[in-house]
C-alpha positions as semicolon CSV with decimal commas, in nm:
position;residue;x (nm);y (nm);z (nm)
1;X;26,071;17,803;12,980
2;X;25,942;17,995;12,675
3;X;26,081;18,324;12,554
4;X;25,761;18,495;12,664
5;X;25,788;18,363;13,016
6;X;26,151;18,467;13,046
7;X;26,052;18,835;13,004
8;X;25,914;19,064;13,273
9;X;25,575;18,986;13,428
10;X;25,313;19,240;13,534
11;X;25,000;19,168;13,733
12;X;24,723;19,416;13,779
13;X;24,369;19,533;13,730
14;X;24,253;19,658;13,390
15;X;24,140;20,018;13,441
16;X;24,076;20,137;13,085
17;X;24,080;20,019;12,723
18;X;24,215;20,326;12,545
19;X;24,194;20,167;12,199
20;X;24,100;19,829;12,057
21;X;24,093;19,713;11,695
22;X;23,817;19,453;11,690
23;X;23,943;19,303;11,365
24;X;24,282;19,190;11,499
25;X;24,260;19,254;11,873
26;X;24,550;19,502;11,890
27;X;24,483;19,721;12,193
28;X;24,619;19,994;12,414
29;X;24,519;19,947;12,780
30;X;24,582;20,103;13,119
31;X;24,676;19,862;13,399
32;X;24,682;19,933;13,775
33;X;24,971;19,724;13,916
34;X;24,905;19,500;14,217
35;X;25,260;19,558;14,341
36;X;25,258;19,935;14,396
37;X;24,924;20,070;14,263
38;X;25,100;20,246;13,971
39;X;24,914;20,301;13,642
40;X;25,100;20,178;13,332
41;X;25,023;20,155;12,960
42;X;25,036;19,815;12,789
43;X;24,998;19,732;12,419
44;X;24,950;19,404;12,234
45;X;24,707;19,155;12,081
46;X;24,420;19,094;12,324
47;X;24,100;18,897;12,299
48;X;23,782;18,996;12,481
49;X;23,908;19,179;12,789
50;X;23,703;19,358;13,054
51;X;23,767;19,660;13,270
52;X;23,777;19,552;13,632
53;X;23,930;19,210;13,560
54;X;24,284;19,122;13,672
55;X;24,547;18,997;13,429
56;X;24,903;18,868;13,422
57;X;25,104;18,999;13,128
58;X;25,439;18,875;13,000
59;X;25,652;19,103;12,784
60;X;25,905;19,387;12,792
61;X;25,924;19,762;12,828
62;X;25,968;19,976;12,514
63;X;26,005;20,349;12,461
64;X;25,751;20,491;12,214
65;X;25,871;20,820;12,065
66;X;25,523;20,972;12,076
67;X;25,359;20,808;12,379
68;X;25,653;20,734;12,606
69;X;25,720;20,417;12,807
70;X;25,487;20,125;12,732
71;X;25,477;19,757;12,821
72;X;25,474;19,548;12,502
73;X;25,270;19,235;12,581
74;X;25,376;18,905;12,425
75;X;25,131;18,687;12,621
76;X;24,868;18,738;12,888
77;X;24,619;18,545;13,099
78;X;24,330;18,635;13,325
79;X;24,410;18,608;13,696
80;X;24,257;18,682;14,032
81;X;24,361;19,006;14,203
82;X;24,625;18,937;14,467
83;X;24,549;19,215;14,716
84;X;24,249;19,294;14,935
85;X;24,204;19,632;14,765
86;X;24,222;19,466;14,422
87;X;23,965;19,202;14,521
88;X;23,735;19,474;14,652
89;X;23,763;19,679;14,333
90;X;23,693;19,367;14,126
91;X;23,377;19,276;14,317
92;X;23,259;19,639;14,314
93;X;23,302;19,663;13,934
94;X;22,953;19,526;13,862
95;X;23,086;19,226;13,668
96;X;22,918;18,983;13,913
97;X;22,539;19,006;13,936
98;X;22,411;19,038;14,293
99;X;22,723;19,212;14,424
100;X;22,710;19,589;14,460
101;X;22,944;19,820;14,650
102;X;22,798;19,747;14,998
103;X;22,781;19,370;14,948
104;X;23,133;19,364;14,802
105;X;23,275;19,540;15,109
106;X;23,094;19,303;15,346
107;X;23,224;18,994;15,161
108;X;23,583;19,120;15,148
109;X;23,573;19,235;15,512
110;X;23,461;18,884;15,609
111;X;23,692;18,669;15,392
112;X;23,986;18,900;15,316
113;X;24,248;18,750;15,082
114;X;24,057;18,419;15,076
115;X;23,749;18,583;14,916
116;X;23,802;18,455;14,563
117;X;23,909;18,110;14,687
118;X;23,579;18,088;14,877
119;X;23,380;18,190;14,567
120;X;23,563;17,927;14,363
121;X;23,563;17,635;14,605
122;X;23,319;17,691;14,893
123;X;23,055;17,947;14,783
124;X;22,801;17,818;15,037
125;X;23,000;18,014;15,295
126;X;22,852;18,336;15,151
127;X;22,566;18,272;15,394
128;X;22,809;18,377;15,671
129;X;22,806;18,735;15,535
130;X;22,555;18,982;15,675
131;X;22,239;19,038;15,462
132;X;22,318;18,760;15,212
133;X;22,026;18,519;15,202
134;X;21,960;18,209;14,996
135;X;21,821;18,396;14,695
136;X;22,112;18,640;14,672
137;X;22,364;18,361;14,733
138;X;22,225;18,162;14,437
139;X;22,238;18,469;14,214
140;X;22,600;18,543;14,308
141;X;22,710;18,179;14,262
142;X;22,538;18,150;13,922
143;X;22,692;18,476;13,798
144;X;23,037;18,387;13,936
145;X;23,034;18,043;13,770
146;X;22,911;18,186;13,439
147;X;23,180;18,454;13,448
148;X;23,448;18,198;13,529
149;X;23,331;17,955;13,261
150;X;23,312;18,223;12,992
151;X;23,646;18,371;13,097
152;X;23,815;18,033;13,057
153;X;23,649;17,986;12,716
154;X;23,738;18,338;12,606
155;X;24,100;18,278;12,700
156;X;24,098;17,951;12,504
157;X;23,955;18,125;12,195
158;X;24,209;18,406;12,228
159;X;24,500;18,164;12,263
160;X;24,409;17,983;11,940
161;X;24,408;18,314;11,750
162;X;24,043;18,424;11,736
163;X;24,000;18,802;11,735
164;X;23,766;18,971;11,986
165;X;23,535;19,070;11,701
166;X;23,424;18,706;11,674
167;X;23,439;18,580;12,033
168;X;23,093;18,709;12,125
169;X;22,939;18,558;11,810
170;X;23,102;18,222;11,878
171;X;22,981;18,217;12,240
172;X;22,630;18,312;12,130
173;X;22,628;18,033;11,871
174;X;22,771;17,749;12,079
175;X;22,721;17,860;12,442
176;X;22,862;17,621;12,701
177;X;22,961;17,379;12,423
178;X;23,198;17,631;12,262
179;X;23,525;17,470;12,360
180;X;23,403;17,118;12,276
181;X;23,269;17,225;11,936
182;X;23,586;17,412;11,837
183;X;23,820;17,137;11,955
184;X;23,622;16,863;11,776
185;X;23,574;17,051;11,446
186;X;23,735;17,396;11,415
187;X;23,607;17,415;11,055
188;X;23,255;17,461;11,190
189;X;23,364;17,817;11,263
190;X;23,392;17,880;10,888
191;X;23,047;17,727;10,825
192;X;22,860;17,884;11,117
193;X;23,021;18,219;11,199
194;X;22,988;18,505;10,952
195;X;23,328;18,654;10,874
196;X;23,542;18,354;10,972
197;X;23,656;18,192;10,651
198;X;23,836;17,870;10,569
199;X;24,185;18,018;10,599
200;X;24,124;18,141;10,955
201;X;23,963;17,814;11,060
202;X;24,245;17,617;10,897
203;X;24,507;17,820;11,081
204;X;24,326;17,747;11,409
205;X;24,293;17,377;11,326
206;X;24,664;17,339;11,244
207;X;24,759;17,533;11,556
208;X;24,552;17,279;11,754
209;X;24,753;16,994;11,600
210;X;24,528;16,871;11,318
211;X;24,713;16,673;11,047
212;X;24,755;16,825;10,701
213;X;24,564;16,533;10,547
214;X;24,293;16,502;10,815
215;X;23,951;16,411;10,663
216;X;23,787;16,715;10,828
217;X;24,040;16,942;10,660
218;X;23,982;16,789;10,315
219;X;23,603;16,818;10,347
220;X;23,619;17,177;10,468
221;X;23,856;17,268;10,183
222;X;23,619;17,118;9,922
223;X;23,330;17,330;10,047
224;X;23,552;17,638;10,059
225;X;23,681;17,581;9,708
226;X;23,329;17,557;9,568
227;X;23,238;17,877;9,752
228;X;23,541;18,045;9,595
229;X;23,434;17,920;9,252
230;X;23,091;18,074;9,312
231;X;23,255;18,407;9,396
232;X;23,406;18,391;9,046
233;X;23,058;18,330;8,904
234;X;23,074;17,952;8,856
235;X;22,801;17,715;8,974
236;X;23,018;17,402;8,990
237;X;23,366;17,255;8,953
238;X;23,473;16,943;8,772
239;X;23,686;16,677;8,937
240;X;24,019;16,785;8,786
241;X;23,965;17,150;8,880
242;X;23,885;17,042;9,233
243;X;24,196;16,825;9,269
244;X;24,429;17,092;9,129
245;X;24,277;17,362;9,347
246;X;24,286;17,152;9,664
247;X;24,650;17,064;9,604
248;X;24,741;17,434;9,596
249;X;24,513;17,525;9,884
250;X;24,619;17,249;10,122
251;X;24,985;17,227;10,017
252;X;24,959;16,855;9,944
253;X;25,066;16,663;9,629
254;X;24,786;16,619;9,377
255;X;24,805;16,235;9,373
256;X;24,755;16,235;9,752
257;X;24,463;16,479;9,715
258;X;24,298;16,253;9,458
259;X;24,317;15,964;9,707
260;X;24,170;16,170;9,990
261;X;23,894;16,326;9,778
262;X;23,704;15,998;9,732
263;X;23,588;15,960;10,091
264;X;23,549;16,334;10,144
265;X;23,321;16,378;9,841
266;X;23,113;16,074;9,935
267;X;23,076;16,199;10,292
268;X;22,970;16,549;10,186
269;X;22,715;16,404;9,942
270;X;22,576;16,182;10,220
271;X;22,546;16,485;10,447
272;X;22,347;16,667;10,181
273;X;22,607;16,944;10,145
274;X;22,726;16,845;9,797
275;X;22,558;16,718;9,480
276;X;22,718;16,512;9,203
277;X;22,601;16,580;8,847
278;X;22,715;16,549;8,487
279;X;22,782;16,821;8,232
280;X;22,745;16,757;7,860
281;X;23,041;16,882;7,656
282;X;23,021;17,021;7,302
283;X;23,132;16,685;7,157
284;X;22,858;16,501;7,348
285;X;23,088;16,355;7,613
286;X;22,998;16,392;7,980
287;X;23,203;16,541;8,263
288;X;23,171;16,468;8,636
289;X;23,088;16,789;8,821
290;X;23,012;16,887;9,182
291;X;22,780;17,156;9,317
292;X;22,713;17,297;9,658
293;X;22,367;17,157;9,727
294;X;22,197;17,496;9,756
295;X;22,334;17,605;9,417
296;X;22,231;17,281;9,245
297;X;21,880;17,324;9,386
298;X;21,867;17,689;9,275
299;X;21,976;17,615;8,918
300;X;21,734;17,323;8,896
301;X;21,447;17,535;9,029
302;X;21,504;17,809;8,769
303;X;21,503;17,555;8,485
304;X;21,200;17,372;8,622
305;X;20,985;17,682;8,671
306;X;21,072;17,838;8,335
307;X;20,998;17,506;8,164
308;X;20,664;17,471;8,341
309;X;20,561;17,822;8,240
310;X;20,664;17,771;7,877
311;X;20,477;17,439;7,849
312;X;20,147;17,613;7,926
313;X;20,112;17,853;7,638
314;X;19,889;18,159;7,657
315;X;19,562;18,142;7,465
316;X;19,568;18,471;7,273
317;X;19,256;18,388;7,070
318;X;19,184;18,662;6,817
319;X;19,380;18,934;7,002
320;X;19,655;18,972;6,739
321;X;19,463;19,232;6,539
322;X;19,360;19,425;6,850
323;X;19,724;19,433;6,967
324;X;19,835;19,574;6,632
325;X;19,561;19,841;6,644
326;X;19,660;19,937;6,997
327;X;20,026;19,966;6,892
328;X;19,932;20,196;6,604
329;X;19,724;20,416;6,835
330;X;19,993;20,418;7,103
331;X;20,262;20,518;6,853
332;X;20,040;20,796;6,721
333;X;19,950;20,932;7,065
334;X;20,300;20,905;7,217
335;X;20,486;21,025;6,910
336;X;20,710;20,718;6,931
337;X;20,847;20,568;6,611
338;X;20,867;20,191;6,647
339;X;21,094;19,970;6,438
340;X;20,966;19,636;6,320
341;X;21,185;19,454;6,572
342;X;21,037;19,665;6,854
343;X;20,683;19,585;6,741
344;X;20,775;19,217;6,722
345;X;20,917;19,238;7,076
346;X;20,593;19,385;7,214
347;X;20,385;19,116;7,045
348;X;20,608;18,837;7,180
349;X;20,617;18,985;7,529
350;X;20,240;18,995;7,577
351;X;20,173;18,657;7,414
352;X;20,431;18,434;7,586
353;X;20,464;18,305;7,943
354;X;20,836;18,390;7,943
355;X;21,006;18,651;7,729
356;X;21,344;18,827;7,721
357;X;21,405;19,176;7,582
358;X;21,772;19,260;7,537
359;X;21,993;19,501;7,344
360;X;22,264;19,763;7,386
361;X;22,242;20,140;7,439
362;X;22,038;20,356;7,203
363;X;21,829;20,070;7,058
364;X;21,500;20,163;7,227
365;X;21,474;19,912;7,514
366;X;21,307;20,168;7,741
367;X;21,055;20,276;7,476
368;X;20,974;19,913;7,400
369;X;20,943;19,824;7,769
370;X;20,702;20,113;7,824
371;X;20,486;19,995;7,535
372;X;20,484;19,641;7,679
373;X;20,382;19,765;8,025
374;X;20,103;19,991;7,894
375;X;19,966;19,722;7,664
376;X;19,956;19,465;7,946
377;X;19,767;19,713;8,165
378;X;19,528;19,780;7,873
379;X;19,472;19,403;7,859
380;X;19,358;19,425;8,226
381;X;19,657;19,235;8,362
382;X;19,811;19,315;8,698
383;X;20,180;19,400;8,654
384;X;20,466;19,407;8,908
385;X;20,796;19,576;8,819
386;X;21,124;19,498;8,996
387;X;21,500;19,524;8,962
388;X;21,794;19,376;9,155
389;X;21,909;19,707;9,311
390;X;21,743;20,011;9,464
391;X;21,886;20,253;9,208
392;X;21,775;20,034;8,918
393;X;21,426;20,007;9,069
394;X;21,413;20,385;9,109
395;X;21,515;20,438;8,744
396;X;21,251;20,189;8,632
397;X;20,985;20,373;8,834
398;X;21,083;20,702;8,669
399;X;21,030;20,573;8,314
400;X;20,746;20,322;8,363
401;X;20,375;20,369;8,411
402;X;20,379;20,212;8,759
403;X;20,615;20,200;9,058
404;X;20,896;19,946;9,081
405;X;21,055;19,769;9,378
406;X;21,376;19,587;9,446
407;X;21,337;19,212;9,400
408;X;21,404;19,167;9,772
409;X;21,118;19,403;9,858
410;X;20,891;19,247;9,596
411;X;20,952;18,904;9,751
412;X;20,915;19,054;10,103
413;X;21,245;18,967;10,264
414;X;21,206;18,910;10,640
415;X;21,505;19,029;10,843
416;X;21,386;18,825;11,144
417;X;21,314;18,501;10,955
418;X;21,608;18,547;10,711
419;X;21,397;18,434;10,419
420;X;21,151;18,563;10,159
421;X;20,787;18,557;10,267
422;X;20,675;18,517;9,906
423;X;20,726;18,163;9,779
424;X;20,531;17,876;9,626
425;X;20,293;17,872;9,926
426;X;20,227;18,248;9,921
427;X;20,313;18,349;9,562
428;X;20,310;18,698;9,414
429;X;19,962;18,814;9,318
430;X;20,063;18,991;8,996
431;X;19,978;18,822;8,668
432;X;20,291;18,961;8,500
433;X;20,634;19,003;8,664
434;X;20,876;19,231;8,476
435;X;21,242;19,227;8,587
436;X;21,468;19,507;8,462
437;X;21,850;19,493;8,467
438;X;21,814;19,115;8,454
439;X;22,182;19,066;8,368
440;X;22,243;19,125;8,740
441;X;22,036;18,822;8,845
442;X;22,243;18,545;9,001
443;X;22,108;18,192;9,016
444;X;22,006;18,215;9,383
445;X;21,801;18,533;9,346
446;X;21,652;18,400;9,021
447;X;21,548;18,081;9,203
448;X;21,384;18,279;9,483
449;X;21,194;18,479;9,223
450;X;21,082;18,165;9,038
451;X;20,952;18,014;9,363
452;X;20,719;18,311;9,407
453;X;20,579;18,325;9,052
454;X;20,226;18,192;9,009
455;X;20,181;17,890;8,783
456;X;19,956;18,095;8,552
457;X;20,174;18,409;8,547
458;X;20,403;18,563;8,286
459;X;20,767;18,664;8,342
460;X;20,946;18,924;8,129
461;X;21,320;18,979;8,166
462;X;21,471;19,305;8,038
463;X;21,845;19,368;8,031
464;X;22,161;19,413;7,831
465;X;22,306;19,065;7,800
466;X;22,644;19,209;7,701
467;X;22,692;19,391;8,031
468;X;22,875;19,239;8,326
469;X;22,709;18,923;8,454
470;X;22,588;18,894;8,812
471;X;22,827;18,925;9,104
472;X;22,693;18,594;9,237
473;X;22,707;18,254;9,064
474;X;22,541;18,188;8,732
475;X;22,487;18,367;8,402
476;X;22,111;18,353;8,412
477;X;22,006;18,602;8,144
478;X;22,265;18,483;7,891
479;X;22,190;18,115;7,962
480;X;21,815;18,170;7,916
481;X;21,875;18,332;7,576
482;X;22,138;18,083;7,458
483;X;21,923;17,784;7,552
484;X;21,711;17,861;7,246
485;X;21,391;17,753;7,423
486;X;21,283;18,093;7,560
487;X;21,132;18,355;7,325
488;X;21,348;18,668;7,308
489;X;21,421;18,976;7,101
490;X;21,761;19,140;7,080
491;X;21,710;19,496;6,962
492;X;21,992;19,603;6,731
493;X;21,882;19,912;6,538
494;X;22,038;20,227;6,685
495;X;21,787;20,513;6,672
496;X;21,878;20,839;6,504
497;X;21,880;21,045;6,824
498;X;22,119;20,795;6,986
499;X;22,333;20,745;6,674
500;X;22,484;21,091;6,717
501;X;22,624;20,996;7,058
502;X;22,987;20,889;7,056
503;X;22,920;20,706;7,386
504;X;22,670;20,482;7,203
505;X;22,903;20,438;6,903
506;X;23,204;20,351;7,120
507;X;22,999;20,109;7,334
508;X;22,876;19,918;7,031
509;X;23,226;19,911;6,878
510;X;23,372;19,772;7,200
511;X;23,092;19,516;7,218
512;X;23,176;19,398;6,867
513;X;23,538;19,352;6,973
514;X;23,658;19,647;6,767
515;X;23,919;19,889;6,897
516;X;23,724;20,215;6,932
517;X;23,847;20,521;6,744
518;X;23,787;20,827;6,959
519;X;23,697;21,147;6,776
520;X;23,921;21,450;6,782
521;X;23,776;21,769;6,923
522;X;23,464;21,807;7,139
523;X;23,284;21,481;7,205
524;X;23,068;21,312;7,469
525;X;23,324;21,027;7,478
526;X;23,692;21,111;7,531
527;X;24,015;20,921;7,593
528;X;24,305;21,085;7,778
529;X;24,624;20,891;7,704
530;X;24,841;20,858;8,016
531;X;25,066;20,559;8,083
532;X;25,183;20,593;8,443
533;X;24,922;20,484;8,707
534;X;25,025;20,766;8,941
535;X;24,983;21,015;8,656
536;X;24,639;20,865;8,577
537;X;24,535;20,933;8,936
538;X;24,664;21,291;8,916
539;X;24,478;21,343;8,586
540;X;24,153;21,229;8,745
541;X;24,210;21,471;9,033
542;X;24,280;21,750;8,783
543;X;23,954;21,674;8,599
544;X;23,752;21,687;8,920
545;X;23,925;21,985;9,080
546;X;23,969;22,209;8,777
547;X;23,876;22,099;8,423
548;X;23,515;21,990;8,477
549;X;23,417;22,271;8,720
550;X;23,569;22,536;8,495
551;X;23,464;22,408;8,151
552;X;23,134;22,224;8,205
553;X;22,808;22,284;8,395
554;X;22,844;21,963;8,595
555;X;22,862;21,947;8,975
556;X;23,163;21,724;9,039
557;X;23,012;21,567;9,351
558;X;22,656;21,508;9,234
559;X;22,693;21,463;8,857
560;X;23,034;21,297;8,816
561;X;23,118;20,939;8,914
562;X;23,458;20,774;8,898
563;X;23,420;20,406;8,802
564;X;23,720;20,179;8,851
565;X;23,763;19,804;8,794
566;X;23,901;19,714;9,139
567;X;23,895;19,797;9,509
568;X;24,270;19,752;9,560
569;X;24,581;19,901;9,402
570;X;24,690;20,256;9,317
571;X;24,379;20,309;9,103
572;X;24,141;20,108;9,321
573;X;23,850;20,251;9,520
574;X;24,050;20,250;9,844
575;X;24,328;20,482;9,729
576;X;24,108;20,694;9,501
577;X;23,845;20,756;9,768
578;X;24,099;20,864;10,025
579;X;24,266;21,109;9,786
580;X;23,944;21,238;9,632
581;X;23,790;21,289;9,976
582;X;24,087;21,503;10,079
583;X;24,069;21,691;9,748
584;X;23,694;21,753;9,729
585;X;23,595;21,749;10,096
586;X;23,906;21,830;10,304
587;X;23,900;21,778;10,679
588;X;23,804;22,081;10,887
589;X;24,031;22,143;11,185
590;X;23,742;22,154;11,434
591;X;23,475;21,996;11,218
592;X;23,252;21,697;11,275
593;X;23,379;21,352;11,180
594;X;23,343;20,985;11,264
595;X;23,649;20,761;11,260
596;X;23,618;20,387;11,196
597;X;23,904;20,139;11,160
598;X;23,917;20,202;10,785
599;X;23,747;20,533;10,708
600;X;23,703;20,887;10,831
601;X;23,351;21,010;10,754
602;X;23,288;21,385;10,728
603;X;22,985;21,605;10,654
604;X;22,964;21,648;10,276
605;X;23,114;21,306;10,198
606;X;22,965;21,107;9,912
607;X;22,887;20,755;10,038
608;X;22,740;20,430;9,908
609;X;22,536;20,168;10,094
610;X;22,698;19,826;10,042
611;X;22,425;19,587;10,163
612;X;22,045;19,583;10,174
613;X;21,912;19,712;10,507
614;X;21,534;19,686;10,524
615;X;21,518;19,824;10,876
616;X;21,668;20,153;10,752
617;X;21,505;20,130;10,407
618;X;21,842;20,161;10,229
619;X;21,974;19,925;9,966
620;X;22,297;19,801;9,814
621;X;22,412;20,067;9,566
622;X;22,221;20,364;9,713
623;X;22,439;20,677;9,698
624;X;22,393;20,975;9,931
625;X;22,573;21,256;10,110
626;X;22,660;21,283;10,479
627;X;22,497;21,578;10,656
628;X;22,624;21,509;11,009
629;X;22,890;21,268;11,140
630;X;22,984;21,151;11,488
631;X;22,689;21,290;11,686
632;X;22,516;21,107;11,977
633;X;22,786;20,846;12,031
634;X;22,891;20,794;11,673
635;X;22,580;20,829;11,457
636;X;22,582;20,946;11,095
637;X;22,300;21,124;10,907
638;X;22,294;21,056;10,531
639;X;22,076;21,236;10,277
640;X;21,979;20,998;9,993
641;X;21,780;21,265;9,808
642;X;21,433;21,122;9,866
643;X;21,495;21,047;10,235
644;X;21,735;21,109;10,521
645;X;21,865;20,812;10,718
646;X;22,032;20,806;11,061
647;X;22,291;20,529;11,101
648;X;22,386;20,400;11,446
649;X;22,758;20,345;11,502
650;X;22,741;19,969;11,432
651;X;22,548;20,033;11,107
652;X;22,806;20,278;10,969
653;X;23,025;19,983;10,861
654;X;22,776;19,924;10,576
655;X;22,873;20,264;10,430
656;X;23,175;20,325;10,208
657;X;23,306;20,642;10,047
658;X;23,169;20,678;9,693
659;X;23,387;20,937;9,520
660;X;23,504;20,627;9,331
661;X;23,308;20,301;9,312
662;X;23,371;19,974;9,130
663;X;23,213;19,918;8,791
664;X;23,031;19,619;8,941
665;X;22,870;19,850;9,200
666;X;22,755;20,085;8,922
667;X;22,535;19,821;8,756
668;X;22,176;19,935;8,738
669;X;22,277;20,303;8,774
670;X;22,335;20,592;8,538
671;X;22,532;20,914;8,594
672;X;22,555;21,234;8,388
673;X;22,935;21,199;8,373
674;X;23,164;20,901;8,432
675;X;23,544;20,893;8,455
676;X;23,702;20,551;8,396
677;X;24,069;20,475;8,473
678;X;24,201;20,214;8,228
679;X;24,541;20,079;8,331
680;X;24,747;19,762;8,305
681;X;24,746;19,775;8,686
682;X;24,397;19,626;8,645
683;X;24,524;19,353;8,410
684;X;24,330;19,072;8,576
685;X;24,003;19,267;8,552
686;X;24,038;19,401;8,198
687;X;23,734;19,252;8,026
688;X;23,529;19,368;7,730
689;X;23,200;19,369;7,919
690;X;23,360;19,553;8,213
691;X;23,454;19,853;7,996
692;X;23,126;19,825;7,804
693;X;22,928;19,835;8,130
694;X;23,124;20,134;8,260
695;X;23,080;20,327;7,936
696;X;22,705;20,267;7,923
697;X;22,663;20,413;8,275
698;X;22,727;20,761;8,128
699;X;22,429;20,965;8,010
700;X;22,607;21,274;7,876
701;X;22,985;21,246;7,905
702;X;23,236;20,961;7,943
703;X;23,608;21,020;7,995
704;X;23,849;20,725;7,987
705;X;24,192;20,797;8,135
706;X;24,487;20,565;8,087
707;X;24,672;20,342;7,845
708;X;24,543;20,259;7,494
709;X;24,709;19,917;7,533
710;X;24,501;19,848;7,844
711;X;24,181;19,937;7,657
712;X;24,284;19,712;7,366
713;X;24,351;19,430;7,616
714;X;24,003;19,472;7,759
715;X;23,834;19,476;7,419
716;X;24,009;19,150;7,321
717;X;23,922;18,965;7,645
718;X;23,591;18,797;7,719
719;X;23,675;18,530;7,977
720;X;23,410;18,653;8,221
721;X;23,146;18,513;7,985
722;X;23,285;18,161;8,032
723;X;23,109;18,071;8,352
724;X;23,053;17,710;8,448
725;X;22,676;17,667;8,461
726;X;22,439;17,395;8,351
727;X;22,120;17,600;8,312
728;X;22,127;17,585;7,930
729;X;22,136;17,203;7,930
730;X;21,868;17,179;8,200
731;X;21,634;17,396;7,992
732;X;21,708;17,208;7,669
733;X;21,646;16,871;7,840
734;X;21,304;16,989;7,958
735;X;21,189;17,167;7,643
736;X;21,229;17,123;7,266
737;X;21,406;17,397;7,072
738;X;21,184;17,683;6,959
């Protein structure tokens, strides 16, 4: 007998679920006991449980200081009610289609304690009950059998450790085959069900008795490891990296892993999930590498399309002189003063199928881009502007001659089809596609874009190649430039109006790998030296609560943005947002609010949208302010400035507090003032392009708070540039050097 079974046992009908955490299943429930009709409170880890169902629960009584006596559940199982009154309540609950209050009473009056036995084993006897005909009998039997089958499956999923948050999704995916699918290959859960990763599936598999060196486990771990590599920005792994990683992941010796990998790799390649390729090293040697198939296809598509465009050169005829005359007239009319490198960039942009414009802050990228756009329109070409994020697209619209869209909207993402409607069959109609903030392009989005570009079109990429690379795999903009086969201009001359900005000076110094020297006295770029992480946090709070409101014209909620390297830790977004929310928007005793498992949302809160939602017309990176929270069953109204959006309760999970956001989330955005904590607590994230990106988000004032040593560490470190991609070699193989 197990320890659980040796404890006390309760049996009763579930009357109420007072609280349930859908992430881990921990719940507080009210149970009506079969034995004496008493109501008791039980707590524990539950799967998908339903009010009206009967359960047996094994556990022990505990005394909670705040809530009193509770039954702490160690194990539970669904059961049939054991009394006539319990059976009647169960059938009247509405859980079984075809049985209402009147029919339930008639059935129980007729069969008494044998009612549920009859439904299980001899349901044809329902015809004995008054007013139950053939049609109703079939409906009741079908519903009863479905309920019983799903209840058994739900209990199985709960017993192997699956949280209630995923049980519905699993049942919807696999239906009646759920148990068979999970028992035969629990790793399918990681492949098919959003939110269930390898570690959860592996835990389930081992709990079900799978061997540590089972082929299914090795194959699943290979796919997971490549997915993890992609999360770090890499497109592939070589054989040694894979063996070392699998050894750590699966807790098996590396020699044994190398034996097991052979068959696993071959099987995954045969299934079309993996692709074998070779990478050419600097010394000319080759290295065996492995891609997830979709990533190999994406990288290959980008190289193929760019190469095809570049092979078919534009016939510019005698337009060179007319372009120069137009540039002279445009400079005269706009009052712009163009450098020679800017003029060269405009000429290259309009006369090549593919062109890249890059450069740091203050070098005139926006002025040059505007000239390119206006000249293309003057040349009677249709132009489409896009950027990876909503905020970047909005900024582009504000400075350009025509409106811009997100790349997802440009390519017409279909939420129902889960794909882009624009592709090689229905390409974009524009003759010129201009992509701003192109450093944010990962290889998958770049491939989708390339699919939709006409064979006779032009593509112009604009972005700061020294900023953070994309969150997803690849280093597309940098690889395109470093391939040497794509025409590009890197603007380098800092214009006089920008040269007076210490933000611009510091950004360029950091980008050169030089330790920046911050000026003494008033400046638009300041460094507050504080060594203790807790003191850094308090200094940030002091800036927001007192220094900035008292000494500057900036609104701390609308004009100031805290940018931090990480989500976790004492200076991560989690801790900072909680403390800054309480500081800048304290809870009102009787005010509105909406509580989720992780966040309390209040009117006045600054929030950020974390994924694209085309149904609501909100996009990853959009920042707004809550006007109402918790109304009509948990809805939230957010004002994004140009529109107000109502979120249903299940959509609120896409919102996060935005008093502090990660530097990655700030890409494509600008703010009047940024505050940047720089601490050795963020050691793993301290990168030159991280600090550079954060600094260049500030339009008027940047304040770094922290340790000079941490800033020096960041300036010296550039490992994030060393991504494993093969796009450079694919482009070089297809095209000669320019």
